[in-house]
Amino acid sequence: MMDENRKLFDDFGEIHLKYMQDTKKYQAEFNAKGQEVLDVIRIYENRLCSTTEGGGYGKYSGKLADKFHEIIKINFPRIDSIGLQQA
């Protein structure tokens, strides 16, 4: 996923680091680029989980999705902050 979308994830990585240092200043940019990243993540998550569900392992699909997100959070710990608005 990251290899096929290297530029997008590299750009997001830079913004992510800036966002961690100053959330107010970089919130809008973080949200915009982050939405693109989330779209890519959802595509790959759907591919991964639909294969599992179709293979008769539906009860494991939720756990697999959780594990997938845990791995993403290793590189981008603030990814869940995408879409938040500063007050």
mmCIF file of C-alpha atoms in Angstrom:
data_model
loop_
_atom_site.group_PDB
_atom_site.id
_atom_site.type_symbol
_atom_site.label_atom_id
_atom_site.label_comp_id
_atom_site.label_asym_id
_atom_site.label_seq_id
_atom_site.Cartn_x
_atom_site.Cartn_y
_atom_site.Cartn_z
ATOM 1 C CA MET A 1 0.000 0.000 0.000
ATOM 2 C CA MET A 2 2.660 2.483 1.031
ATOM 3 C CA ASP A 3 5.023 1.437 -1.756
ATOM 4 C CA GLU A 4 2.343 1.953 -4.398
ATOM 5 C CA ASN A 5 1.467 5.378 -2.943
ATOM 6 C CA ARG A 6 4.931 6.458 -1.769
ATOM 7 C CA LYS A 7 4.624 10.180 -2.578
ATOM 8 C CA LEU A 8 1.248 10.509 -0.873
ATOM 9 C CA PHE A 9 2.449 8.775 2.291
ATOM 10 C CA ASP A 10 5.769 10.658 2.310
ATOM 11 C CA ASP A 11 3.936 13.985 2.001
ATOM 12 C CA PHE A 12 1.506 12.971 4.729
ATOM 13 C CA GLY A 13 4.403 11.858 6.934
ATOM 14 C CA GLU A 14 5.918 15.345 6.740
ATOM 15 C CA ILE A 15 2.603 17.019 7.528
ATOM 16 C CA HIS A 16 1.987 14.498 10.319
ATOM 17 C CA LEU A 17 5.268 15.466 12.002
ATOM 18 C CA LYS A 18 4.442 19.169 11.719
ATOM 19 C CA TYR A 19 0.943 18.508 13.054
ATOM 20 C CA MET A 20 2.339 16.732 16.104
ATOM 21 C CA GLN A 21 4.365 19.864 16.902
ATOM 22 C CA ASP A 22 1.624 22.440 16.262
ATOM 23 C CA THR A 23 -1.890 21.078 15.848
ATOM 24 C CA LYS A 24 -3.617 24.433 15.385
ATOM 25 C CA LYS A 25 -1.293 25.658 12.665
ATOM 26 C CA TYR A 26 -1.381 22.478 10.578
ATOM 27 C CA GLN A 27 -4.920 21.162 11.213
ATOM 28 C CA ALA A 28 -6.384 22.169 7.831
ATOM 29 C CA GLU A 29 -3.442 20.837 5.831
ATOM 30 C CA PHE A 30 -3.380 17.666 7.951
ATOM 31 C CA ASN A 31 -7.107 17.115 7.349
ATOM 32 C CA ALA A 32 -6.841 17.653 3.582
ATOM 33 C CA LYS A 33 -3.882 15.354 2.960
ATOM 34 C CA GLY A 34 -5.102 12.966 5.631
ATOM 35 C CA GLN A 35 -8.409 12.472 3.832
ATOM 36 C CA GLU A 36 -6.515 11.337 0.733
ATOM 37 C CA VAL A 37 -4.528 8.904 2.877
ATOM 38 C CA LEU A 38 -7.686 7.557 4.540
ATOM 39 C CA ASP A 39 -9.230 6.949 1.122
ATOM 40 C CA VAL A 40 -6.235 4.814 0.116
ATOM 41 C CA ILE A 41 -6.275 2.992 3.457
ATOM 42 C CA ARG A 42 -9.981 2.175 3.059
ATOM 43 C CA ILE A 43 -9.385 0.723 -0.412
ATOM 44 C CA TYR A 44 -6.703 -1.606 0.907
ATOM 45 C CA GLU A 45 -8.670 -2.477 4.028
ATOM 46 C CA ASN A 46 -11.671 -3.409 1.885
ATOM 47 C CA ARG A 47 -9.500 -5.593 -0.330
ATOM 48 C CA LEU A 48 -8.001 -7.320 2.677
ATOM 49 C CA CYS A 49 -11.216 -7.868 4.597
ATOM 50 C CA SER A 50 -13.440 -8.778 1.643
ATOM 51 C CA THR A 51 -11.100 -11.644 0.823
ATOM 52 C CA THR A 52 -11.352 -12.868 4.397
ATOM 53 C CA GLU A 53 -15.137 -12.528 4.539
ATOM 54 C CA GLY A 54 -15.586 -14.311 1.222
ATOM 55 C CA GLY A 55 -13.389 -17.180 2.320
ATOM 56 C CA GLY A 56 -15.628 -18.179 5.219
ATOM 57 C CA TYR A 57 -13.611 -16.392 7.889
ATOM 58 C CA GLY A 58 -16.039 -13.513 8.450
ATOM 59 C CA LYS A 59 -15.689 -13.529 12.224
ATOM 60 C CA TYR A 60 -11.975 -12.756 11.848
ATOM 61 C CA SER A 61 -12.532 -9.832 9.494
ATOM 62 C CA GLY A 62 -13.065 -7.289 12.302
ATOM 63 C CA LYS A 63 -9.932 -8.403 14.103
ATOM 64 C CA LEU A 64 -7.992 -8.222 10.861
ATOM 65 C CA ALA A 65 -9.195 -4.656 10.248
ATOM 66 C CA ASP A 66 -8.185 -3.695 13.801
ATOM 67 C CA LYS A 67 -4.730 -5.194 13.310
ATOM 68 C CA PHE A 68 -4.386 -3.361 9.988
ATOM 69 C CA HIS A 69 -5.138 -0.037 11.730
ATOM 70 C CA GLU A 70 -2.722 -0.824 14.572
ATOM 71 C CA ILE A 71 0.069 -1.259 12.034
ATOM 72 C CA ILE A 72 -0.816 2.044 10.355
ATOM 73 C CA LYS A 73 -0.787 3.811 13.747
ATOM 74 C CA ILE A 74 2.809 2.702 14.288
ATOM 75 C CA ASN A 75 3.853 5.079 11.500
ATOM 76 C CA PHE A 76 1.114 7.677 11.976
ATOM 77 C CA PRO A 77 0.009 7.787 15.640
ATOM 78 C CA ARG A 78 -2.265 10.823 15.106
ATOM 79 C CA ILE A 79 -4.126 9.408 12.102
ATOM 80 C CA ASP A 80 -7.349 9.281 14.130
ATOM 81 C CA SER A 81 -7.219 13.086 14.391
ATOM 82 C CA ILE A 82 -7.950 13.526 10.687
ATOM 83 C CA GLY A 83 -11.140 15.516 10.269
ATOM 84 C CA LEU A 84 -11.092 17.103 13.712
ATOM 85 C CA GLN A 85 -11.709 20.830 13.895
ATOM 86 C CA GLN A 86 -9.868 23.112 16.282
ATOM 87 C CA ALA A 87 -12.108 25.211 18.514
#
